XYZ file of C-alpha atoms in Angstrom:
491
model
C 23.011 11.838 -36.691
C 25.744 10.329 -38.537
C 24.848 7.260 -40.706
C 27.423 5.045 -38.724
C 25.633 5.927 -35.381
C 22.254 5.302 -37.101
C 23.188 1.983 -38.271
C 24.746 0.895 -34.740
C 21.291 1.985 -33.058
C 19.129 0.177 -35.420
C 21.151 -2.990 -35.280
C 20.808 -2.735 -31.493
C 17.067 -2.359 -31.736
C 16.874 -5.467 -33.931
C 19.059 -7.408 -31.627
C 16.827 -6.297 -28.631
C 13.943 -8.228 -29.931
C 15.236 -11.211 -28.990
C 13.838 -12.323 -25.436
C 14.995 -15.046 -23.834
C 13.013 -17.210 -20.955
C 9.720 -18.674 -20.853
C 6.470 -16.562 -21.222
C 3.940 -16.799 -18.298
C 0.637 -18.257 -19.217
C -2.185 -18.568 -16.501
C -2.720 -22.074 -15.867
C -6.059 -23.969 -16.440
C -8.467 -24.490 -13.484
C -8.033 -28.360 -13.936
C -4.450 -28.099 -13.742
C -4.630 -26.077 -10.339
C -7.057 -29.025 -8.960
C -10.334 -27.046 -9.216
C -13.393 -29.205 -9.711
C -16.292 -28.485 -11.864
C -18.710 -28.265 -8.822
C -18.675 -28.148 -5.155
C -18.716 -31.251 -2.988
C -21.337 -29.748 -0.689
C -24.881 -28.671 -1.486
C -24.547 -24.814 -2.537
C -26.473 -22.368 -4.593
C -24.717 -22.159 -7.783
C -26.108 -18.961 -8.969
C -24.098 -15.658 -8.673
C -24.182 -13.746 -5.385
C -25.583 -10.380 -5.864
C -23.910 -7.194 -4.672
C -20.671 -8.998 -3.775
C -18.748 -5.746 -3.922
C -20.500 -4.280 -0.776
C -22.239 -7.403 0.695
C -22.340 -6.188 4.436
C -25.311 -3.822 3.174
C -27.396 -6.989 2.805
C -27.407 -7.343 6.351
C -29.612 -4.415 6.782
C -27.909 -2.698 9.681
C -26.812 1.012 9.045
C -24.619 0.912 11.915
C -22.652 -2.043 10.611
C -22.246 -0.688 7.154
C -20.999 2.536 8.460
C -18.345 0.755 10.506
C -17.264 -1.427 7.710
C -17.028 1.480 5.284
C -15.143 3.483 7.889
C -12.651 0.747 8.099
C -11.762 0.221 4.559
C -10.348 3.742 4.155
C -9.083 4.211 7.840
C -7.882 0.902 9.244
C -4.082 0.861 9.820
C -3.628 -2.434 8.123
C -5.260 -0.878 5.014
C -3.163 2.187 5.201
C -0.144 0.093 5.245
C -1.359 -2.026 2.305
C -1.839 1.032 0.343
C 1.765 2.465 1.201
C 2.990 -0.823 0.122
C 1.077 -0.474 -3.243
C 2.562 2.954 -3.601
C 5.968 1.718 -3.145
C 5.567 -1.061 -5.680
C 4.165 1.387 -8.131
C 7.511 3.519 -7.729
C 9.566 0.467 -8.394
C 7.849 -0.051 -11.647
C 8.671 3.586 -12.521
C 12.130 3.048 -11.908
C 12.243 -0.367 -13.473
C 10.744 1.105 -16.779
C 13.389 4.088 -16.969
C 15.823 1.303 -17.634
C 14.207 1.134 -21.125
C 15.192 4.692 -21.892
C 18.637 6.505 -22.202
C 20.245 8.147 -19.402
C 21.190 11.887 -20.353
C 23.135 14.204 -18.149
C 24.661 17.756 -18.445
C 27.655 19.505 -17.060
C 29.026 23.049 -17.073
C 31.917 24.549 -15.309
C 33.973 27.701 -14.960
C 37.566 28.030 -14.088
C 39.676 31.138 -13.177
C 43.602 30.858 -13.146
C 45.957 33.571 -11.681
C 49.715 33.634 -11.208
C 50.340 34.241 -7.584
C 54.030 34.178 -8.101
C 56.337 34.031 -11.006
C 55.243 33.882 -14.345
C 55.348 37.647 -14.632
C 56.722 40.219 -17.606
C 59.071 43.173 -17.387
C 59.189 45.976 -19.694
C 61.411 49.287 -19.660
C 59.892 52.572 -19.545
C 60.993 55.458 -21.802
C 63.196 56.984 -19.161
C 65.054 53.673 -18.561
C 63.130 52.503 -15.577
C 62.338 48.502 -15.625
C 59.047 47.758 -14.231
C 57.939 44.032 -13.206
C 54.312 42.953 -13.661
C 52.554 39.891 -12.703
C 51.038 37.518 -15.265
C 47.586 37.924 -16.398
C 44.547 35.566 -15.314
C 42.814 33.718 -17.740
C 39.008 32.322 -17.659
C 37.826 28.919 -18.970
C 34.351 27.857 -19.686
C 32.965 24.258 -20.233
C 29.969 22.810 -21.231
C 28.829 19.182 -21.817
C 26.226 16.738 -22.322
C 26.623 12.960 -22.204
C 24.212 10.004 -22.864
C 24.213 6.328 -21.938
C 22.142 3.397 -22.952
C 21.863 -0.107 -22.065
C 20.577 -2.051 -24.800
C 18.899 -5.277 -23.669
C 20.058 -7.532 -26.340
C 18.209 -10.645 -25.086
C 15.349 -9.115 -23.332
C 16.761 -8.615 -19.829
C 15.258 -5.069 -19.318
C 11.997 -5.990 -20.677
C 11.811 -9.210 -18.383
C 12.828 -6.966 -15.401
C 9.913 -4.729 -16.421
C 7.619 -7.459 -16.871
C 8.623 -8.735 -13.268
C 8.086 -5.568 -11.673
C 4.648 -4.808 -13.295
C 3.519 -8.179 -11.989
C 4.941 -7.445 -8.600
C 2.872 -4.367 -8.557
C -0.268 -5.879 -9.681
C 0.360 -8.518 -6.945
C 0.558 -5.649 -4.354
C -2.711 -4.304 -5.649
C -4.612 -7.719 -5.009
C -2.733 -7.915 -1.696
C -4.200 -4.585 -0.694
C -7.610 -5.878 -1.849
C -7.131 -9.154 0.088
C -6.373 -6.869 3.318
C -9.590 -5.073 2.812
C -11.493 -8.460 2.711
C -9.895 -9.376 5.820
C -10.651 -6.038 7.688
C -14.267 -6.056 6.403
C -14.859 -9.686 7.590
C -13.179 -9.143 10.904
C -15.089 -6.094 11.691
C -18.431 -7.681 10.674
C -17.382 -10.712 12.868
C -16.794 -8.646 16.062
C -20.029 -6.706 15.263
C -22.149 -9.915 15.343
C -20.388 -11.187 18.551
C -21.049 -7.789 20.157
C -24.780 -8.117 19.360
C -24.786 -11.984 20.510
C -23.196 -10.886 23.805
C -25.878 -8.397 24.220
C -28.596 -10.867 23.595
C -26.980 -13.348 26.247
C -26.602 -10.494 28.884
C -30.105 -9.781 28.360
C -31.094 -13.480 28.851
C -29.032 -13.808 31.968
C -30.301 -10.515 33.624
C -34.213 -11.810 32.643
C -33.491 -15.100 34.169
C -31.825 -13.307 37.167
C -35.135 -11.452 37.746
C -36.966 -14.790 37.558
C -34.524 -16.415 40.069
C -34.901 -13.272 42.643
C -38.750 -14.047 42.257
C -38.166 -17.680 43.026
C -35.937 -16.842 45.776
C -38.598 -14.917 47.300
C -41.341 -17.508 46.812
C -39.083 -20.129 48.439
C -38.629 -18.040 51.355
C -42.179 -17.460 51.964
C -42.837 -21.228 51.653
C -40.098 -21.868 53.992
C -41.435 -19.633 56.553
C -44.915 -20.924 56.118
C -43.542 -24.530 56.859
C -44.469 -25.845 53.597
C -41.134 -26.776 52.413
C -37.606 -27.276 54.241
C -34.749 -24.567 53.925
C -33.465 -26.442 51.085
C -35.661 -24.766 48.694
C -34.216 -21.564 49.783
C -30.653 -22.790 49.526
C -31.000 -24.166 46.215
C -32.741 -20.812 44.767
C -29.871 -18.711 46.345
C -27.154 -20.950 44.745
C -28.863 -20.777 41.401
C -29.076 -17.191 41.585
C -25.353 -16.699 42.136
C -24.537 -19.033 39.420
C -26.700 -17.162 36.889
C -25.150 -13.976 38.261
C -21.711 -15.099 37.730
C -22.099 -15.393 34.224
C -22.729 -11.708 33.870
C -19.270 -10.408 34.628
C -17.984 -12.940 31.799
C -20.362 -11.900 29.212
C -19.619 -8.200 29.948
C -15.759 -8.811 29.622
C -16.470 -10.529 26.130
C -18.866 -7.764 25.242
C -16.220 -5.024 26.012
C -13.542 -7.057 24.136
C -15.435 -6.986 20.907
C -16.504 -3.254 21.134
C -12.778 -2.442 21.823
C -11.885 -4.497 18.691
C -14.239 -2.542 16.474
C -12.839 0.687 17.865
C -9.252 -0.380 16.616
C -10.562 -1.946 13.388
C -11.886 1.496 12.594
C -8.638 3.404 13.632
C -10.048 4.682 16.631
C -9.558 4.399 20.340
C -10.777 1.111 21.957
C -13.623 2.887 23.678
C -14.635 5.331 21.006
C -17.686 3.037 20.054
C -19.239 2.198 23.353
C -21.689 4.786 23.257
C -22.635 3.959 19.665
C -23.216 0.411 20.521
C -24.763 0.654 24.026
C -28.323 0.497 22.254
C -29.116 -2.895 22.193
C -29.951 -4.278 18.553
C -30.655 -7.785 17.195
C -27.892 -9.952 15.440
C -27.747 -8.791 11.934
C -28.926 -11.566 9.675
C -27.906 -11.547 5.787
C -29.847 -12.949 2.915
C -31.579 -16.293 2.973
C -29.664 -17.450 0.077
C -26.127 -16.842 -0.969
C -25.333 -17.678 -4.617
C -21.835 -18.977 -4.808
C -21.356 -19.701 -8.466
C -18.878 -22.537 -9.668
C -15.444 -23.004 -8.055
C -13.549 -22.032 -11.248
C -14.980 -18.343 -10.223
C -12.592 -18.409 -7.405
C -9.782 -17.592 -9.748
C -11.063 -14.469 -10.530
C -12.907 -13.306 -7.506
C -10.448 -13.915 -4.691
C -7.605 -11.458 -4.518
C -5.188 -13.368 -2.684
C -5.620 -16.028 -5.601
C -4.796 -13.513 -8.144
C -1.935 -12.106 -6.093
C -0.582 -15.509 -6.018
C -0.883 -15.841 -9.649
C 0.636 -12.444 -10.071
C 3.837 -13.550 -8.090
C 4.145 -16.613 -10.091
C 4.397 -14.395 -13.298
C 6.839 -12.197 -11.660
C 9.180 -15.193 -10.953
C 8.643 -16.807 -14.549
C 9.827 -13.298 -15.801
C 12.966 -13.481 -13.582
C 14.146 -16.895 -15.270
C 14.490 -14.675 -18.564
C 16.582 -12.109 -16.337
C 19.023 -14.761 -15.157
C 19.063 -16.311 -18.560
C 20.083 -13.158 -20.390
C 22.850 -12.665 -18.272
C 24.735 -15.713 -19.951
C 24.632 -13.651 -23.192
C 26.453 -10.710 -24.462
C 25.312 -7.294 -23.088
C 25.702 -4.171 -25.218
C 26.026 -0.603 -23.728
C 26.218 2.522 -25.949
C 27.463 6.004 -24.734
C 28.452 9.178 -25.905
C 29.395 12.765 -25.121
C 29.410 16.182 -26.638
C 31.812 19.047 -24.932
C 32.578 22.556 -25.647
C 35.301 24.798 -23.988
C 36.399 28.336 -24.855
C 37.788 31.331 -22.851
C 34.632 33.279 -22.787
C 30.847 32.581 -22.869
C 30.201 34.169 -26.023
C 33.008 31.840 -27.900
C 31.371 28.590 -26.448
C 30.170 27.518 -29.790
C 33.159 27.939 -31.610
C 34.624 24.498 -30.903
C 32.705 21.553 -30.136
C 33.866 18.096 -29.758
C 31.953 14.638 -29.404
C 32.408 11.066 -29.096
C 30.308 7.813 -29.173
C 31.219 4.384 -27.772
C 29.485 1.125 -27.815
C 30.981 -1.703 -25.680
C 29.862 -5.431 -25.856
C 30.517 -7.630 -22.911
C 30.398 -11.252 -22.682
C 30.999 -13.542 -19.315
C 33.735 -16.054 -20.201
C 34.283 -17.748 -16.814
C 32.375 -17.261 -13.419
C 32.451 -20.768 -11.744
C 28.951 -21.451 -12.771
C 27.422 -18.739 -11.013
C 25.426 -17.435 -13.905
C 24.085 -21.021 -14.545
C 23.317 -21.480 -10.867
C 21.148 -18.343 -10.963
C 18.989 -19.801 -13.724
C 18.539 -22.898 -11.747
C 17.570 -20.677 -8.768
C 15.108 -18.573 -10.602
C 13.656 -21.716 -11.900
C 13.413 -23.387 -8.442
C 11.664 -20.034 -7.236
C 9.108 -20.251 -10.203
C 8.562 -23.804 -8.988
C 7.955 -22.654 -5.638
C 5.902 -19.788 -6.672
C 3.426 -22.424 -8.802
C 3.104 -24.351 -5.760
C 1.854 -21.589 -3.736
C -0.342 -20.397 -6.267
C -2.038 -24.109 -6.266
C -2.076 -24.076 -2.408
C -3.820 -20.605 -2.283
C -6.455 -21.855 -4.979
C -7.037 -25.161 -2.815
C -7.373 -23.017 0.474
C -9.614 -20.712 -1.162
C -11.802 -23.614 -2.216
C -11.621 -25.204 1.337
C -12.873 -21.768 2.716
C -15.927 -21.748 0.459
C -16.916 -25.215 1.401
C -16.277 -25.032 5.060
C -18.246 -21.582 5.262
C -21.120 -23.098 3.176
C -21.348 -26.290 5.782
C -20.954 -23.915 8.953
C -23.887 -21.834 7.559
C -25.999 -24.678 6.558
C -25.430 -26.105 10.183
C -25.937 -22.919 12.232
C -29.365 -22.477 10.306
C -30.499 -25.973 11.134
C -29.354 -25.622 14.973
C -31.326 -22.246 14.820
C -34.293 -24.171 13.390
C -33.940 -26.845 16.327
C -33.259 -24.346 19.111
C -36.287 -22.406 18.293
C -38.309 -25.424 18.745
C -36.547 -26.203 22.061
C -36.891 -22.617 23.308
C -40.595 -22.902 22.607
C -40.917 -26.067 24.711
C -38.644 -24.724 27.422
C -40.681 -21.627 27.877
C -43.931 -23.815 28.002
C -42.382 -26.128 30.469
C -40.949 -23.184 32.728
C -44.485 -21.414 32.959
C -45.871 -24.936 33.977
C -43.142 -25.723 36.482
C -43.582 -21.996 38.079
C -47.266 -22.345 38.379
C -47.192 -25.839 39.609
C -44.433 -24.550 42.365
C -46.696 -21.830 43.423
C -49.504 -24.344 44.297
C -47.180 -26.831 45.798
C -47.743 -29.540 43.013
C -43.985 -29.665 42.111
C -40.592 -29.168 44.038
C -38.035 -26.756 43.618
C -35.656 -28.798 41.888
C -37.910 -29.481 39.012
C -38.453 -25.663 38.832
C -34.819 -25.019 38.765
C -34.240 -27.548 35.976
C -36.809 -26.348 33.833
C -35.577 -22.584 33.987
C -32.003 -23.688 33.396
C -33.052 -25.316 30.341
C -34.925 -22.324 29.140
C -32.015 -19.940 29.915
C -29.810 -22.807 27.964
C -32.099 -22.775 25.072
C -32.368 -18.948 24.706
C -28.299 -18.833 24.789
C -28.360 -21.711 22.429
C -30.867 -19.909 20.062
C -28.577 -16.679 20.346
C -25.510 -18.698 19.507
C -26.876 -20.465 16.536
C -28.046 -17.005 15.102
C -24.580 -15.661 15.750
C -22.891 -18.502 14.285
C -25.166 -18.316 11.109
C -24.275 -14.547 10.812
C -20.665 -15.317 11.152
C -20.750 -18.073 8.649
C -22.368 -15.672 6.210
C -19.717 -13.219 6.760
C -16.929 -16.046 6.399
C -18.827 -17.266 3.155
C -18.781 -13.782 1.430
C -15.106 -13.248 2.339
C -14.364 -16.694 1.237
C -15.942 -15.873 -2.241
C -13.945 -12.775 -2.476
C -16.688 -10.158 -1.801
C -15.889 -6.857 -0.640
C -13.991 -5.303 -3.377
C -14.495 -4.755 -7.469
C -12.834 -7.694 -8.977
C -13.414 -6.361 -12.521
C -10.111 -4.037 -12.048
C -6.568 -4.391 -10.944
C -6.274 -2.059 -7.845
C -4.161 0.878 -8.388
C -1.962 3.207 -6.219
C -3.243 6.510 -5.535
C -1.778 9.418 -7.516
C -0.409 11.205 -4.633
C 0.554 9.909 -1.178
C -1.884 11.960 0.747
C -5.015 10.285 -0.843
C -6.040 6.872 0.051
C -7.595 4.628 -2.734
C -11.027 2.854 -2.636
C -10.817 0.157 -5.378
C -13.677 -2.161 -3.897
């Protein structure tokens, strides 16, 4: 390399060390409104096995379905594709830091089709005209260009693109959490509807017996036909709830099929066997509020979006300053391939451009970038506060559901004893059918109330795990798969 070119490149490298624009620094938890402790009673110990929390429900089918969904669900597959796109954008952005090289080669053949010939006289005096001979031309060239980011516009662009890529990884993880919690919630609902259907059918069997007893007593002249009509009406009322429960059960099972990237009815046979509502661990440690900044992928995605917006301020500011571009080429031309190296020419060009007047457009772009960064900061803070809200609401919902479960268990015990006594007394004529009907209605209500409380408790556990950011490996930044045919599992 010639000394002059070497000096030019060293100077451009030194100038490129100047990077304009603000550097991004993560905000402190206090600046984002994160309190030191929760405002509701909570176990501040760290939760165990947050990465695969669904296994703590001790339901093999639930675990199987969740683990199928995290690799096959169509929303997850789309998130992976977006992550791959973001990675390729980063690759393209990084290429701007390197020179661009291109080569060329050519061959040209020239022939005189008319004119341009020559004539000569033979020894016998005859004049002969001949056409002009053809000629060959070979060329080989190599050109290079390099955009020098004197004020860091290229590095800031790469910085923004890298933050966008990392944000896409965290968005992928957030999609995992959504799919996991949605599948677990619908699984709990399916089991709850099964339990309510069992309650309704058991109650219907009792009411068939009541209708038969009332008929006997009416025919014996012990009671009026009012008892039989009341029994018939109560039975029909209970029977009418079964189609609704069956429809709700079918909806939940169909949703499970779609969440696992299957047809709506694909899981009906697997779920046909009645199983209890799954119950998670008795205590879920939630840690401290500041842990949310690390564990929630949507919070980390919002922080990466803020980092990208901050870097783009530097890109906009660099446009106010000079831009340096260097280009050069080497060419060789000859009439034959063997003589291509006989004559080689080259050139080097460095050009410096500076915006002089643009009607305030460039400075407006800087202000626009700052406004977008302010917007991203507000979005980041809002995401943090919503995450804290999700956790506290889930804690309260879980505590409330467990208290309701305890009270419904007491009510169910009392309602079961009352229904037994009322049935015995009705058989012996010591009470009327209205009393029996009321007691058995109370029994069914207590049974369904306990089922609903258990379902709400399990659903609140699922919501709490999701609110805490469980369901992925928060110690890593999810990466795109190395090939398009692979699906990553960065949980």
